[in-house]
Amino acid sequence: MKPIIKTLSVRVRDKHASVLNRMAFDVNQVWNAANADSAEFSWVFIPEVGYMNFGTSAFELMKDLKGIRKERGMIIDLTAVQETIAVHAKARKQFKKNKLNWRCSGGARRALLGSVQVRRGYMGERSDPLCRSLLQGLG
């Protein structure tokens, strides 16, 4: 039996815009940190051979970036960090690149991450009004 995927489109009030912008900024920071680590660890120098290309997996990046939330004071949950790293690793594998484009959060060339998977179990534990309004839309 295939899992049922439900896409939710919700209009968010202006009072939640600052929280969502901060979450988008945090997701972009996780993306950039994963990008920097994957670019740094992809080429390894081996004596008498030269540089060899070793791709980093999402699991390895998650181990390296497990303390990024506390380190940078992020408001997103651990599941959002893990999902962002998984999306980054999937894109690197799909396009066969060690380093992807940086995600900018401000300025004329800003590019916010389109969507991040948020699991219902995480949202059910939250008590803020934004998550409650999103949960009502899930039904």
GROMACS .gro file of C-alpha atoms in nm:
model
  139
    1MET     CA    1   0.000   0.000   0.000
    2LYS     CA    2   0.138   0.338  -0.100
    3PRO     CA    3   0.161   0.611   0.164
    4ILE     CA    4  -0.082   0.895   0.116
    5ILE     CA    5   0.089   1.230   0.072
    6LYS     CA    6  -0.117   1.538   0.144
    7THR     CA    7   0.003   1.882   0.036
    8LEU     CA    8  -0.124   2.168   0.243
    9SER     CA    9  -0.157   2.523   0.116
   10VAL     CA   10  -0.228   2.771   0.392
   11ARG     CA   11  -0.252   3.148   0.389
   12VAL     CA   12  -0.044   3.281   0.675
   13ARG     CA   13  -0.120   3.605   0.851
   14ASP     CA   14   0.129   3.889   0.858
   15LYS     CA   15   0.192   3.842   1.229
   16HIS     CA   16   0.360   3.507   1.151
   17ALA     CA   17   0.577   3.644   0.870
   18SER     CA   18   0.872   3.726   1.094
   19VAL     CA   19   0.877   3.374   1.243
   20LEU     CA   20   0.857   3.213   0.898
   21ASN     CA   21   1.132   3.439   0.764
   22ARG     CA   22   1.352   3.341   1.058
   23MET     CA   23   1.281   2.972   0.994
   24ALA     CA   24   1.366   3.019   0.625
   25PHE     CA   25   1.691   3.192   0.725
   26ASP     CA   26   1.779   2.902   0.955
   27VAL     CA   27   1.708   2.648   0.680
   28ASN     CA   28   1.934   2.844   0.445
   29GLN     CA   29   2.209   2.842   0.708
   30VAL     CA   30   2.182   2.464   0.743
   31TRP     CA   31   2.193   2.428   0.363
   32ASN     CA   32   2.506   2.646   0.341
   33ALA     CA   33   2.679   2.460   0.624
   34ALA     CA   34   2.604   2.124   0.458
   35ASN     CA   35   2.729   2.268   0.130
   36ALA     CA   36   3.056   2.387   0.286
   37ASP     CA   37   3.120   2.056   0.463
   38SER     CA   38   3.045   1.847   0.155
   39ALA     CA   39   3.276   2.064  -0.059
   40GLU     CA   40   3.554   2.050   0.202
   41PHE     CA   41   3.544   1.674   0.260
   42SER     CA   42   3.484   1.564  -0.099
   43TRP     CA   43   3.845   1.587  -0.222
   44VAL     CA   44   4.093   1.398  -0.001
   45PHE     CA   45   4.470   1.408  -0.053
   46ILE     CA   46   4.637   1.066  -0.061
   47PRO     CA   47   5.019   1.065  -0.064
   48GLU     CA   48   5.181   0.945  -0.388
   49VAL     CA   49   4.840   0.925  -0.553
   50GLY     CA   50   4.702   1.278  -0.543
   51TYR     CA   51   4.354   1.398  -0.470
   52MET     CA   52   4.067   1.151  -0.477
   53ASN     CA   53   3.702   1.238  -0.486
   54PHE     CA   54   3.495   1.090  -0.204
   55GLY     CA   55   3.131   1.194  -0.185
   56THR     CA   56   2.984   1.259   0.157
   57SER     CA   57   2.649   1.104   0.240
   58ALA     CA   58   2.360   1.261   0.425
   59PHE     CA   59   2.440   1.043   0.727
   60GLU     CA   60   2.797   1.177   0.746
   61LEU     CA   61   2.676   1.535   0.713
   62MET     CA   62   2.419   1.483   0.989
   63LYS     CA   63   2.693   1.359   1.221
   64ASP     CA   64   2.907   1.663   1.143
   65LEU     CA   65   2.623   1.915   1.178
   66LYS     CA   66   2.446   1.771   1.481
   67GLY     CA   67   2.527   2.069   1.705
   68ILE     CA   68   2.447   2.346   1.457
   69ARG     CA   69   2.111   2.436   1.615
   70LYS     CA   70   2.251   2.518   1.960
   71GLU     CA   71   2.567   2.665   1.815
   72ARG     CA   72   2.382   2.923   1.604
   73GLY     CA   73   2.065   2.963   1.813
   74MET     CA   74   1.823   2.832   1.551
   75ILE     CA   75   1.450   2.810   1.610
   76ILE     CA   76   1.384   2.523   1.369
   77ASP     CA   77   1.354   2.170   1.501
   78LEU     CA   78   1.601   1.887   1.456
   79THR     CA   79   1.373   1.716   1.203
   80ALA     CA   80   1.384   2.026   0.981
   81VAL     CA   81   1.765   2.022   1.001
   82GLN     CA   82   1.776   1.653   0.908
   83GLU     CA   83   1.531   1.697   0.621
   84THR     CA   84   1.728   1.993   0.485
   85ILE     CA   85   2.050   1.790   0.491
   86ALA     CA   86   1.872   1.498   0.322
   87VAL     CA   87   1.736   1.727   0.047
   88HIS     CA   88   2.086   1.871   0.001
   89ALA     CA   89   2.245   1.526  -0.029
   90LYS     CA   90   1.975   1.414  -0.273
   91ALA     CA   91   2.035   1.720  -0.493
   92ARG     CA   92   2.412   1.666  -0.487
   93LYS     CA   93   2.367   1.306  -0.592
   94GLN     CA   94   2.113   1.396  -0.860
   95PHE     CA   95   2.332   1.660  -1.025
   96LYS     CA   96   2.660   1.474  -0.955
   97LYS     CA   97   2.824   1.771  -0.788
   98ASN     CA   98   3.020   1.810  -0.467
   99LYS     CA   99   2.908   2.167  -0.408
  100LEU     CA  100   2.574   2.326  -0.493
  101ASN     CA  101   2.475   2.693  -0.510
  102TRP     CA  102   2.465   2.889  -0.187
  103ARG     CA  103   2.127   2.991  -0.045
  104CYS     CA  104   2.107   3.366   0.022
  105SER     CA  105   1.852   3.493   0.271
  106GLY     CA  106   1.863   3.861   0.184
  107GLY     CA  107   1.932   4.099  -0.098
  108ALA     CA  108   1.829   4.099  -0.461
  109ARG     CA  109   1.950   3.745  -0.534
  110ARG     CA  110   1.788   3.572  -0.240
  111ALA     CA  111   1.671   3.219  -0.292
  112LEU     CA  112   1.478   3.059  -0.011
  113LEU     CA  113   1.454   2.684   0.002
  114GLY     CA  114   1.126   2.602  -0.169
  115SER     CA  115   0.980   2.356   0.077
  116VAL     CA  116   1.101   2.160   0.374
  117GLN     CA  117   0.924   1.848   0.488
  118VAL     CA  118   0.773   1.897   0.832
  119ARG     CA  119   0.647   1.584   0.999
  120ARG     CA  120   0.313   1.585   1.170
  121GLY     CA  121   0.457   1.436   1.490
  122TYR     CA  122   0.680   1.739   1.532
  123MET     CA  123   0.396   1.982   1.474
  124GLY     CA  124   0.170   1.798   1.716
  125GLU     CA  125   0.413   1.867   2.000
  126ARG     CA  126   0.429   2.243   1.933
  127SER     CA  127   0.196   2.477   2.116
  128ASP     CA  128   0.252   2.806   1.931
  129PRO     CA  129  -0.039   2.955   1.732
  130LEU     CA  130   0.133   2.913   1.395
  131CYS     CA  131   0.167   2.536   1.434
  132ARG     CA  132  -0.186   2.506   1.573
  133SER     CA  133  -0.330   2.684   1.268
  134LEU     CA  134  -0.132   2.455   1.036
  135LEU     CA  135  -0.250   2.145   1.225
  136GLN     CA  136  -0.612   2.250   1.182
  137GLY     CA  137  -0.556   2.253   0.806
  138LEU     CA  138  -0.416   1.898   0.816
  139GLY     CA  139  -0.742   1.773   0.962
   0.00000   0.00000   0.00000
